[in-house]
Each structure stands twice: as structure tokens, then as C-alpha cells.
mmCIF file of C-alpha atoms and ligand atoms in Angstrom:
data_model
loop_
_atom_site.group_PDB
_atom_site.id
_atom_site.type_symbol
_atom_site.label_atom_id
_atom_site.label_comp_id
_atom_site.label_asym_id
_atom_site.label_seq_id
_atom_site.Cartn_x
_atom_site.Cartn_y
_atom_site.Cartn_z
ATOM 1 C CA UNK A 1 -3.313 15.789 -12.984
ATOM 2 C CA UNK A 2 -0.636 13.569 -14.035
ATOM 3 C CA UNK A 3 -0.332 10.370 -12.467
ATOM 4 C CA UNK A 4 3.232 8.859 -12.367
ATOM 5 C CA UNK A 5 3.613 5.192 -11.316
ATOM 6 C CA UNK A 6 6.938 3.518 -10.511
ATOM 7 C CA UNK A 7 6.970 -0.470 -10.060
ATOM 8 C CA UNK A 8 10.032 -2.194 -8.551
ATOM 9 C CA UNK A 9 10.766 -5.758 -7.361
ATOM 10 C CA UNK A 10 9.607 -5.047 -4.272
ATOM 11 C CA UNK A 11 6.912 -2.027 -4.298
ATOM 12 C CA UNK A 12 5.248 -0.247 -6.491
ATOM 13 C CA UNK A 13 4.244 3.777 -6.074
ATOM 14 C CA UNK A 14 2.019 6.038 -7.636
ATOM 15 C CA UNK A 15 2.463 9.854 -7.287
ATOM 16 C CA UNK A 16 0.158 12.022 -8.158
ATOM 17 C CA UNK A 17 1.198 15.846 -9.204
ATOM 18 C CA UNK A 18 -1.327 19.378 -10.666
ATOM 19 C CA UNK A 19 1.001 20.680 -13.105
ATOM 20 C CA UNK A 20 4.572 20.888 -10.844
ATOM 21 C CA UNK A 21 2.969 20.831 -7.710
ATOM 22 C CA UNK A 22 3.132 17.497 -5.735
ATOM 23 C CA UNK A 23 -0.070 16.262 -4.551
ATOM 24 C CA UNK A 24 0.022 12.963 -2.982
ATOM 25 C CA UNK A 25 2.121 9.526 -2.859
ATOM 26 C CA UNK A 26 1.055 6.102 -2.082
ATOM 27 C CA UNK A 27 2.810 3.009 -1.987
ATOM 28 C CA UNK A 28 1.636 -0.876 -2.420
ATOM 29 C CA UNK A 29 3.237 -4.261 -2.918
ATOM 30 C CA UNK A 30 3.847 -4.983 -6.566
ATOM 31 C CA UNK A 31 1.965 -8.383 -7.521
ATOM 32 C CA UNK A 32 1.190 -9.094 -11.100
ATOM 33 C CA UNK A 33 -1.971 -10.752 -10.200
ATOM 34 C CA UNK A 34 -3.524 -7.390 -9.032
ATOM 35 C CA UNK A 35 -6.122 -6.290 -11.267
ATOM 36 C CA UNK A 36 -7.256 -2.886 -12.613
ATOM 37 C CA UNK A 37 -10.411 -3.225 -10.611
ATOM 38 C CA UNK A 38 -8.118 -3.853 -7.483
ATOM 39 C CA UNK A 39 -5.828 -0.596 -8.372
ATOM 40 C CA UNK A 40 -8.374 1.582 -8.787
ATOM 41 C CA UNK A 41 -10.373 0.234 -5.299
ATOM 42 C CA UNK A 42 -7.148 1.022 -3.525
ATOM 43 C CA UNK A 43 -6.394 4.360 -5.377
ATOM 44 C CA UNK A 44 -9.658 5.927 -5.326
ATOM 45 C CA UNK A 45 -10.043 5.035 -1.818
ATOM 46 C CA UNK A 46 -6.729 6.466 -0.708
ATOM 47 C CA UNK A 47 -7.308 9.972 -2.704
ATOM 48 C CA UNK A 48 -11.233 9.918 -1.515
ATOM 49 C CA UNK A 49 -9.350 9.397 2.221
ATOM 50 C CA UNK A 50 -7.497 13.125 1.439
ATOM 51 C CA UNK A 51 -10.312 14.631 -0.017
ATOM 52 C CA UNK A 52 -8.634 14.776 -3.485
ATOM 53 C CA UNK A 53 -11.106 14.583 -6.616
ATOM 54 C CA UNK A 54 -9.184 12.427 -9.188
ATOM 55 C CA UNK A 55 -8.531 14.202 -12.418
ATOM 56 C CA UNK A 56 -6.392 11.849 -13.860
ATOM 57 C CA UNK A 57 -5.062 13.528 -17.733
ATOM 58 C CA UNK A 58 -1.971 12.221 -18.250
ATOM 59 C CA UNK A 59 0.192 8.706 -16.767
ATOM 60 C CA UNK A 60 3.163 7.564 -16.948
ATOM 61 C CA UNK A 61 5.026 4.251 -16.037
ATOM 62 C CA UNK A 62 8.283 2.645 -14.839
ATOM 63 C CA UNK A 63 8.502 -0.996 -14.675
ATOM 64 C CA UNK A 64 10.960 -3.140 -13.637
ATOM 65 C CA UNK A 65 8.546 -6.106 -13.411
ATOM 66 C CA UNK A 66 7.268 -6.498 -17.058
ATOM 67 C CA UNK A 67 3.881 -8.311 -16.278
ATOM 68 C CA UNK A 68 2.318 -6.112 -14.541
ATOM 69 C CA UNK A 69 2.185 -3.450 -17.623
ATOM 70 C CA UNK A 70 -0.663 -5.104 -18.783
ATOM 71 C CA UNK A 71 -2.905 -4.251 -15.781
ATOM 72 C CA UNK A 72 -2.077 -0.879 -15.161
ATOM 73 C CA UNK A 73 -2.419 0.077 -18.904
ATOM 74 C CA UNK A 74 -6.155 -1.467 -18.857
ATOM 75 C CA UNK A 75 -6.213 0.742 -15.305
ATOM 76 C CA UNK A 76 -5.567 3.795 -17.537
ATOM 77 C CA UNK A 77 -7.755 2.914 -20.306
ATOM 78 C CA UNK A 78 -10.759 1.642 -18.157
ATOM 79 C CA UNK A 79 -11.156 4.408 -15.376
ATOM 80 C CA UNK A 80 -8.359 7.766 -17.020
ATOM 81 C CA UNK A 81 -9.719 7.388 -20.772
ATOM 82 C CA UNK A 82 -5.745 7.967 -21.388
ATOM 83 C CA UNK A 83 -2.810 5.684 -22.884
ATOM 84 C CA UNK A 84 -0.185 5.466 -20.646
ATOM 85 C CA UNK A 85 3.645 6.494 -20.984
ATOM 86 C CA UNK A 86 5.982 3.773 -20.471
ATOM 87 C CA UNK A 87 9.190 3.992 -20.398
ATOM 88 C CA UNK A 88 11.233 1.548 -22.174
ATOM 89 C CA UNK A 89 9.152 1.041 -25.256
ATOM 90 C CA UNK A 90 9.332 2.734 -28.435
ATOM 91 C CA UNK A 91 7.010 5.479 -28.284
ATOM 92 C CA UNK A 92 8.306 6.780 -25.376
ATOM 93 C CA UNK A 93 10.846 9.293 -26.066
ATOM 94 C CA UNK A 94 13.950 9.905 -23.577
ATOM 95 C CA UNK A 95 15.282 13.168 -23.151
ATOM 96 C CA UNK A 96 18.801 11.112 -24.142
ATOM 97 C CA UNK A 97 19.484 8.122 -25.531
ATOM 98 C CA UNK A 98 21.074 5.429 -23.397
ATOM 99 C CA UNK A 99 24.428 4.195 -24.568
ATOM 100 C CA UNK A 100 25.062 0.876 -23.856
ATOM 101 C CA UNK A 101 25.681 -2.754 -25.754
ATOM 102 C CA UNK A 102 23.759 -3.024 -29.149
ATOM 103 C CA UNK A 103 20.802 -5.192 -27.486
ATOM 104 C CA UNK A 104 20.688 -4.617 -24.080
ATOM 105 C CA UNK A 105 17.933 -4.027 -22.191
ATOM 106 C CA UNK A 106 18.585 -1.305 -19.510
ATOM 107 C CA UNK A 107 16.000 -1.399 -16.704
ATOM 108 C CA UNK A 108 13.442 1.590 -17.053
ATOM 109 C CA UNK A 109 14.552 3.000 -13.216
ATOM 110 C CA UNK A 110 17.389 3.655 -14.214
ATOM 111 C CA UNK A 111 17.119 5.228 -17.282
ATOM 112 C CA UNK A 112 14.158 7.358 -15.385
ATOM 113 C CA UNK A 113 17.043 7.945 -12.310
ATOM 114 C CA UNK A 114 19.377 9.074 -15.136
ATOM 115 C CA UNK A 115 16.480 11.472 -16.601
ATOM 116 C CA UNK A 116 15.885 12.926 -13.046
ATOM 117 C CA UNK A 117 19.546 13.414 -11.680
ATOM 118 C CA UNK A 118 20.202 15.069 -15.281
ATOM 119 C CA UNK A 119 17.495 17.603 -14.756
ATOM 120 C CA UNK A 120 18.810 18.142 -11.112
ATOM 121 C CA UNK A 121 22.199 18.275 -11.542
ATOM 122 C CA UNK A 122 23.481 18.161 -14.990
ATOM 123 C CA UNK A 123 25.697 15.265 -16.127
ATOM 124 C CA UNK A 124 28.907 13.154 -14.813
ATOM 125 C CA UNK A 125 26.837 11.266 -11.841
ATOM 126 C CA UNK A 126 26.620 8.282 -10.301
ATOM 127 C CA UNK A 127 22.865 7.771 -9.207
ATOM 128 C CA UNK A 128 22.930 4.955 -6.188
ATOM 129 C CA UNK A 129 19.399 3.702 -5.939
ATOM 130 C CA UNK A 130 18.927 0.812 -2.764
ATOM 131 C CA UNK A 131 15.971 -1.083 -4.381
ATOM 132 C CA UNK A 132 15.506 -4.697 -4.676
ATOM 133 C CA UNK A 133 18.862 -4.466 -5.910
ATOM 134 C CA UNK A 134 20.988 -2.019 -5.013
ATOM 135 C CA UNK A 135 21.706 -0.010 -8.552
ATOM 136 C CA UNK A 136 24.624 2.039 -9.378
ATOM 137 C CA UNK A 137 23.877 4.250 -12.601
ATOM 138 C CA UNK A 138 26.010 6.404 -14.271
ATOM 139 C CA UNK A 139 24.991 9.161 -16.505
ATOM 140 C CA UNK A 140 27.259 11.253 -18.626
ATOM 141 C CA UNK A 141 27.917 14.553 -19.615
ATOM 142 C CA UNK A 142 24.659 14.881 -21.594
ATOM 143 C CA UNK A 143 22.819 12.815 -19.616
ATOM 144 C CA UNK A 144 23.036 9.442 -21.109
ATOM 145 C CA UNK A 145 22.722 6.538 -19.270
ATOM 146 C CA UNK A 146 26.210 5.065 -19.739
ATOM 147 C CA UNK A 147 26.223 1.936 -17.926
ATOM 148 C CA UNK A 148 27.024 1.167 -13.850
ATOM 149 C CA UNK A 149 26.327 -1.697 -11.611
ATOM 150 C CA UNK A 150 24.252 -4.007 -10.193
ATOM 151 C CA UNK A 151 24.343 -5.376 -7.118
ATOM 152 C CA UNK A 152 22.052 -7.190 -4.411
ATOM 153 C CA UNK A 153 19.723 -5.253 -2.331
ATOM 154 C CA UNK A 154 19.691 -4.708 0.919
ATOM 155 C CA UNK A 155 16.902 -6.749 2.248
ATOM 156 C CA UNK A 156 17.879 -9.470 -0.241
ATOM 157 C CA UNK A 157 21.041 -9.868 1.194
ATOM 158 C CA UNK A 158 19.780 -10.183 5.141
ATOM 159 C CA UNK A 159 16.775 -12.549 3.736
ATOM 160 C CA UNK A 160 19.261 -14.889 1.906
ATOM 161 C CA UNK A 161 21.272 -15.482 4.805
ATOM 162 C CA UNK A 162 18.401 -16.025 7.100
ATOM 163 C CA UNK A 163 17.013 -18.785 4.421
ATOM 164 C CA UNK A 164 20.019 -20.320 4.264
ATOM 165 C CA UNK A 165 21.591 -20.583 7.551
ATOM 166 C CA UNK A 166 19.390 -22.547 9.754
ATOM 167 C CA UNK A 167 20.583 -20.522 12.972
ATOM 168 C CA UNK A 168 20.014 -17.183 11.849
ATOM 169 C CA UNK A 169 16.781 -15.368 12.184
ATOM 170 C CA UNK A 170 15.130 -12.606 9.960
ATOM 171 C CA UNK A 171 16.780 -9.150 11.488
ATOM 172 C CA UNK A 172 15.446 -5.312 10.045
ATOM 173 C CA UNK A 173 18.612 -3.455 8.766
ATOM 174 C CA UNK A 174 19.604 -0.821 10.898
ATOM 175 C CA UNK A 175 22.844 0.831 12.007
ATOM 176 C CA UNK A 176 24.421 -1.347 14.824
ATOM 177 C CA UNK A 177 25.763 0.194 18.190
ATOM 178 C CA UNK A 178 29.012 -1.517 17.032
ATOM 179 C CA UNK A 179 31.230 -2.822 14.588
ATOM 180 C CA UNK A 180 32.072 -6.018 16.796
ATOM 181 C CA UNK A 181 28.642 -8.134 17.826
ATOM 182 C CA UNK A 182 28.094 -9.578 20.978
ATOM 183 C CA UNK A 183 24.986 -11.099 19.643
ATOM 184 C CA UNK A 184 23.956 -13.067 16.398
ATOM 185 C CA UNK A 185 21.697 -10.168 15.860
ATOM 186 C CA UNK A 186 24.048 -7.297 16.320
ATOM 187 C CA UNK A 187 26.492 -9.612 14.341
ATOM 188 C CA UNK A 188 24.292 -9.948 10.960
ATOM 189 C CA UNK A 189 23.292 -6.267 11.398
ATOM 190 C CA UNK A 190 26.839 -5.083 11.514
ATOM 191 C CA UNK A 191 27.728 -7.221 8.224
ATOM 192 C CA UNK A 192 24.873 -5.969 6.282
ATOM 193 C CA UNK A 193 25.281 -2.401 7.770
ATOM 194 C CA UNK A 194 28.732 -2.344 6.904
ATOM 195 C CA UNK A 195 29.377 -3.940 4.248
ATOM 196 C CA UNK A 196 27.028 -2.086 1.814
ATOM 197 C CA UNK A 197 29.101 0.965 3.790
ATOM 198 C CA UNK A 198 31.746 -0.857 1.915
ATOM 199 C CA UNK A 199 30.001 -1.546 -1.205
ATOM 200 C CA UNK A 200 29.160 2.507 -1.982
ATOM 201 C CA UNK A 201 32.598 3.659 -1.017
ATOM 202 C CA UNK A 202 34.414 1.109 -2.953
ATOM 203 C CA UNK A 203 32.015 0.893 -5.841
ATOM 204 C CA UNK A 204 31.314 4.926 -6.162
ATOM 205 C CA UNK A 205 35.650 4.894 -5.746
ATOM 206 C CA UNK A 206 36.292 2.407 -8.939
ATOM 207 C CA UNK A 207 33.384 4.098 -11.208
ATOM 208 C CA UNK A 208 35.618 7.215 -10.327
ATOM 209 C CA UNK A 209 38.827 5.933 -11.346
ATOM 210 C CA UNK A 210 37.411 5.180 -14.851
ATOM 211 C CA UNK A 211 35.709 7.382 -15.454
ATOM 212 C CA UNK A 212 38.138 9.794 -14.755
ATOM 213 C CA UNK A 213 36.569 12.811 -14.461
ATOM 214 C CA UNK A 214 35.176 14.334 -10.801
ATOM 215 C CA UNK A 215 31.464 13.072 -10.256
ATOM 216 C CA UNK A 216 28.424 13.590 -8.383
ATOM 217 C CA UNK A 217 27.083 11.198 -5.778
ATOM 218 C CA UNK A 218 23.343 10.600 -5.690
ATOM 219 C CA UNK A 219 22.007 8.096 -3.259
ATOM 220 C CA UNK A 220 17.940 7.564 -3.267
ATOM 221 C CA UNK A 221 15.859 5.125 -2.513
ATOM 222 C CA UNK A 222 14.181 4.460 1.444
ATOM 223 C CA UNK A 223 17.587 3.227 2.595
ATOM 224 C CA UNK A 224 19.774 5.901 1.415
ATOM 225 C CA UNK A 225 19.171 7.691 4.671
ATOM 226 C CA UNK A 226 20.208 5.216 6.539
ATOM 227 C CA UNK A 227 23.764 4.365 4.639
ATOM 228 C CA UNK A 228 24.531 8.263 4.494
ATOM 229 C CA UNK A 229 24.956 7.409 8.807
ATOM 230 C CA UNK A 230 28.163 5.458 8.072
ATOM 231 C CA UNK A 231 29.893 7.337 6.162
ATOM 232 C CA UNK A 232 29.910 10.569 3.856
ATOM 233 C CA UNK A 233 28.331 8.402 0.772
ATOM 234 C CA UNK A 234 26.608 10.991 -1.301
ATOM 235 C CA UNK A 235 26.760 14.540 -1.909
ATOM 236 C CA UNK A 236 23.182 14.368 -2.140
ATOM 237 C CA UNK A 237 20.425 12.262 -1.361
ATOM 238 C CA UNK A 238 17.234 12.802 -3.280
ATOM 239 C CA UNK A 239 14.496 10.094 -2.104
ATOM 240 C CA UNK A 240 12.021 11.620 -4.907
ATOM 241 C CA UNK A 241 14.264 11.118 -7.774
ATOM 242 C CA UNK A 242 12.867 8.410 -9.504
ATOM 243 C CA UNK A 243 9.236 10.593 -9.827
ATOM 244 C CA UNK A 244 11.127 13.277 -10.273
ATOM 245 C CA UNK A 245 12.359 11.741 -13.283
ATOM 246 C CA UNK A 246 9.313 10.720 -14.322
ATOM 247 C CA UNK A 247 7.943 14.245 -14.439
ATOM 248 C CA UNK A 248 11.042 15.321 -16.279
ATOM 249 C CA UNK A 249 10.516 12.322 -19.248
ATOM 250 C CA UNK A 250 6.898 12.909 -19.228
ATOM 251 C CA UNK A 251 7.179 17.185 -19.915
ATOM 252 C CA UNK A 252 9.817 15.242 -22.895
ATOM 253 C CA UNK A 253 7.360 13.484 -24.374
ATOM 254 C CA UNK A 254 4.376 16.565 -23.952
ATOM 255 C CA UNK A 255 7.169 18.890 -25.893
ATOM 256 C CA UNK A 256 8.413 16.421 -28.536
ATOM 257 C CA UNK A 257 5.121 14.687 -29.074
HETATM 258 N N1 LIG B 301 12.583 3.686 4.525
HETATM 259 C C1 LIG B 301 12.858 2.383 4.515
HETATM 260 N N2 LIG B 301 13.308 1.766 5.631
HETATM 261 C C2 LIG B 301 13.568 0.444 5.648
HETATM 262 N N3 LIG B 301 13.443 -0.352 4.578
HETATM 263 C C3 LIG B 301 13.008 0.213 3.454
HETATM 264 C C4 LIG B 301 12.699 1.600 3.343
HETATM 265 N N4 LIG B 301 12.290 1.852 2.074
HETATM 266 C C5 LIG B 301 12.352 0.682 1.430
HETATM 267 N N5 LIG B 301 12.780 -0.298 2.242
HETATM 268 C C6 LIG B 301 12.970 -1.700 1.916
HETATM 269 O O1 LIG B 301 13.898 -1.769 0.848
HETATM 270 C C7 LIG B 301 13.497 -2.783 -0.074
HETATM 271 C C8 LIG B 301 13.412 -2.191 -1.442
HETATM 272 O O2 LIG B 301 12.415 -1.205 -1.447
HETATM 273 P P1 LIG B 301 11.978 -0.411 -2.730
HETATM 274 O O3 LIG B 301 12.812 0.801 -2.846
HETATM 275 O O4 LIG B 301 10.506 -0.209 -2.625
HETATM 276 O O5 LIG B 301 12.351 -1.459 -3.858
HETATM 277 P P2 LIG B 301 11.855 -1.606 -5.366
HETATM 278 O O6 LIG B 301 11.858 -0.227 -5.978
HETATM 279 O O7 LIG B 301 12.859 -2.519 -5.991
HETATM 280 O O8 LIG B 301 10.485 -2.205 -5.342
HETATM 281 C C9 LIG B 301 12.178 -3.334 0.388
HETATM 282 O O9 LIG B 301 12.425 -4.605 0.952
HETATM 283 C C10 LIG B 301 11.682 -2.330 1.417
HETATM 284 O O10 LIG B 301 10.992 -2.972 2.461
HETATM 285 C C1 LIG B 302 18.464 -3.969 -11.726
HETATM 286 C C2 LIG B 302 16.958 -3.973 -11.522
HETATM 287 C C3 LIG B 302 16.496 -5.380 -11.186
HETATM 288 C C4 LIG B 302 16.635 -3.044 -10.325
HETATM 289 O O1 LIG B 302 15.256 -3.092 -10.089
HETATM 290 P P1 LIG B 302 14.545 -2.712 -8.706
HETATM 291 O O2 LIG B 302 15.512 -2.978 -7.600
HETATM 292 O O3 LIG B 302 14.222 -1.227 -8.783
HETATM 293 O O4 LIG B 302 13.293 -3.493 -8.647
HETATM 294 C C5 LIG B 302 16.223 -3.408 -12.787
HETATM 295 O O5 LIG B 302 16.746 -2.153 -13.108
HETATM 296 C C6 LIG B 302 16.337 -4.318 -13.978
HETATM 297 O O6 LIG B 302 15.612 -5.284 -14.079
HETATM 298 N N1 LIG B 302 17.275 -4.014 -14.910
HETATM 299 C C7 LIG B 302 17.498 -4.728 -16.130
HETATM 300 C C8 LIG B 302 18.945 -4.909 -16.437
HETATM 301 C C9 LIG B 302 19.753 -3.614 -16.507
HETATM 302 O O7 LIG B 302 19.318 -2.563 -16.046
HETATM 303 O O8 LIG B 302 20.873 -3.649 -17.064
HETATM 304 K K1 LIG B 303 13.584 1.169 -7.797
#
């Protein structure tokens, strides 16, 4: 079994697959002060609850939160005898290079997004991915990572104006009844709905025009769904294609080893 685990901002998920068959997913917050001890209670107890015998051979990790590395490589050491892939250091291989400025440090999900649309689709494609931030990659011809955008997330956005502005509450994102609010509500719903409705068109519109050649649209991530209701966004929206991506860099690294 290989066990692929993807840490953002915000949550982190393992995903468990028996050669290329998917077995199960489970999601948690991502704290750094979470021990090994603490991952495994909560891992072994979710796979025990669907009668699944762990058989953990192989792992592999994304992290955009550095610290919490540490933990889950002691996880892998302590209860999978096995040393973890993670992407973004050295001896993990990608099936292609990123290029970007000499020195930068390109965050692991999207260089894993990049991996996994690649595989999908082949190259010249914008992967839209509504995490924490709300990240715009574009991957090239041969599948490089090439560069794209970030911008803020979602959730980020509707929880900085509710910390800021004494009068407005917390609201859940969701597509309002109306562009015009009769409500304060409806009103912060309709800005956030719409204007990352805005955001994709315009942004996915510009990357376009420079790029100058026709592109793909991928939009994943738990909100993509939800954006894809204002307007056509995405020719595709693929909410496994950051573990599919693991997968893909994982077989990479089994082949080139
Ligand atoms: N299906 C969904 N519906 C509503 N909100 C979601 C959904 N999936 C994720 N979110 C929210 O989007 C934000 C980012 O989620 P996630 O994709 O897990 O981010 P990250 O990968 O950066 O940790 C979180 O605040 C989460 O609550
Ligand atoms: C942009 C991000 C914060 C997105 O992370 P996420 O929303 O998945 O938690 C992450 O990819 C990151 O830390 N990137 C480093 C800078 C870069 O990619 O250029
Ligand atoms: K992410």
C-alpha cells in the first residue's frame, strides 16, 4: 500500500491506494504540534473503522507547512519501517524540472498539481487549486512548472473581513440567490462569490494572453465545485488531482530510483 499525504495551510489528507486502486481518504486539521503517536491513533483508528489492515510500503509527502515534516517522517519511521518521499527536497526526483527564478522556492502543491495535470492531460495548463490560497499554476508543454499566481483563499478572504469590520459576522461561502443583497449576509456572500468569479475569469484570461498559446483549465480543490456554478471556469475539474499527482511523482521516483 502506498500511503500519500498532502498538508496545506488549512488541512492535511492522507490517501491511501493498493497498487492503482484507491482505497480510502481521510482528512484532519494540519497542526505542527501533532505528534506521530497522535497520527497514527487517528489513522489506525479510521482504517480499523473500514476494516482495512494497514500495509503501509511506500509514503509520500506534500507540504506546504514545513514543520510538520518532522512528525510525519518519525510517523513513517516509527510505525511503516519506510523513509518517506517528500517532495521538494533533493532526493525526490520530479518527473520535470520546475523553471522558475534561480532560488525560488516553489510550493510542493503545486509542483505535485503540475505532476498530476501533466499525467492527465499533457502540457499548456493552468491548474486553479482554491486552498488556503487560491493558486494558479501553470505548466508547460513538457510539464514544467512555469510559474502562475497567488492569490488569497477563499475562506481567508470572508474571515479577514469579518475580523476587521466590527459589523460583519463570520458567513460560509456559498452561491447567493443574487447579485444585489438585501442583507449584510447576502451582501458579503455575493462579494466573495463573485468576485473570485471574477478572479478565475480574469486571471485564467491574462495567463492566456501571455502565454499565447490555447490552454487547459483545471480547477480542484473542495471549492472548485462551487465556482464552476458562476460561470464556465474550467474545462475540467479534478478534486483528486493533487493525490493524483502524488501517485504519478511517486511511480517517478520507483522507476528512476
Ligand atoms: N467542499 C468544501 N466546501 C466548503 N469549504 C471547503 C471545502 N473544501 C475545503 N473547504 C475550505 O477551503 C479552505 C481550504 O481548504 P483546503 O483545500 O483543505 O486547503 P489547504 O490545502 O490549503 O489546507 C478551508 O478553509 C476549508 O474549510
Ligand atoms: C501558495 C501556497 C501558500 C498555497 O498553499 P495551500 O493553500 O495549499 O496551503 C503554497 O504553495 C506555498 O507556500 N508556496 C510557496 C511559494 C510559491 O509557491 O511560489
Ligand atoms: K492545497
Amino acid at each position: 500500500m502506498l500511503l500519500c499525504i498532502d498538508c496545506g495551510n488549512t488541512n492535511t489528507v492522507f490517501a491511501v491506494w493498493d497498487g492503482a486502486e484507491f482505497v480510502a481518504t481521510f482528512r484532519t486539521s494540519t497542526e505542527h504540534q501533532r505528534t506521530a503517536d497522535q497520527y497514527y491513533v487517528w489513522f489506525s483508528q479510521l482504517m480499523e473503522h473500514r476494516g482495512i489492515r494497514i500495509d503501509i510500503h511506500g509514503v509520500i509527502i506534500s507540504s506546504t507547512v514545513p514543520r510538520v515534516v518532522f512528525n510525519l517522517r518519525v510517523l513513517c519511521d516509527r510505525y511503516f519501517a519506510t523513509r518517506p518521499l517528500v517532495v521538494g527536497k533533493p532526493d525526490c526526483l520530479l518527473p520535470t524540472a520546475p523553471r522558475v527564478d534561480p532560488g525560488t522556492q516553489v510550493g510542493p502543491d503545486r509542483l505535485v498539481n503540475s505532476a498530476g495535470a501533466y499525467d492527465r492531460h499533457g502540457g499548456d495548463i493552468i491548474v486553479v487549486d482554491f486552498g488556503t490560497a487560491t493558486t494558479f499554476d501553470v505548466v508547460a508543454h513538457d510539464g514544467a512548472y512555469v510559474g502562475g499566481v497567488i492569490a488569497p483563499g477563499v475562506n481567508l478572504s470572508l474571515e479577514a473581513l469579518h475580523m476587521a469590520a466590527a459589523a460583519l459576522p463570520h458567513v460560509d461561502v456559498t452561491k447567493p440567490q443574487k447579485v444585489i443583497g438585501t442583507n449584510t449576509v447576502a451582501c458579503m456572500q455575493s462579494g466573495v462569490f463573485w468576485g473570485y468569479v471574477g478572479v478565475v475569469q480574469s486571471i485564467t484570461e491574462r495567463i492566456r494572453a501571455e502565454y499565447e498559446k490555447p490552454m487547459r483549465v483545471v480547477g480542484t480543490g473542495g471549492l472548485a465545485p462551487l465556482f464552476a456554478q458562476g460561470d464556465v471556469l474550467f474545462d475540467d475539474i479534478e478534486e483528486d488531482l493533487t493525490m493524483h499527482g502524488l501517485t504519478v511523482i511517486h511511480r517517478y521516483n520507483m522507476e528512476h530510483a
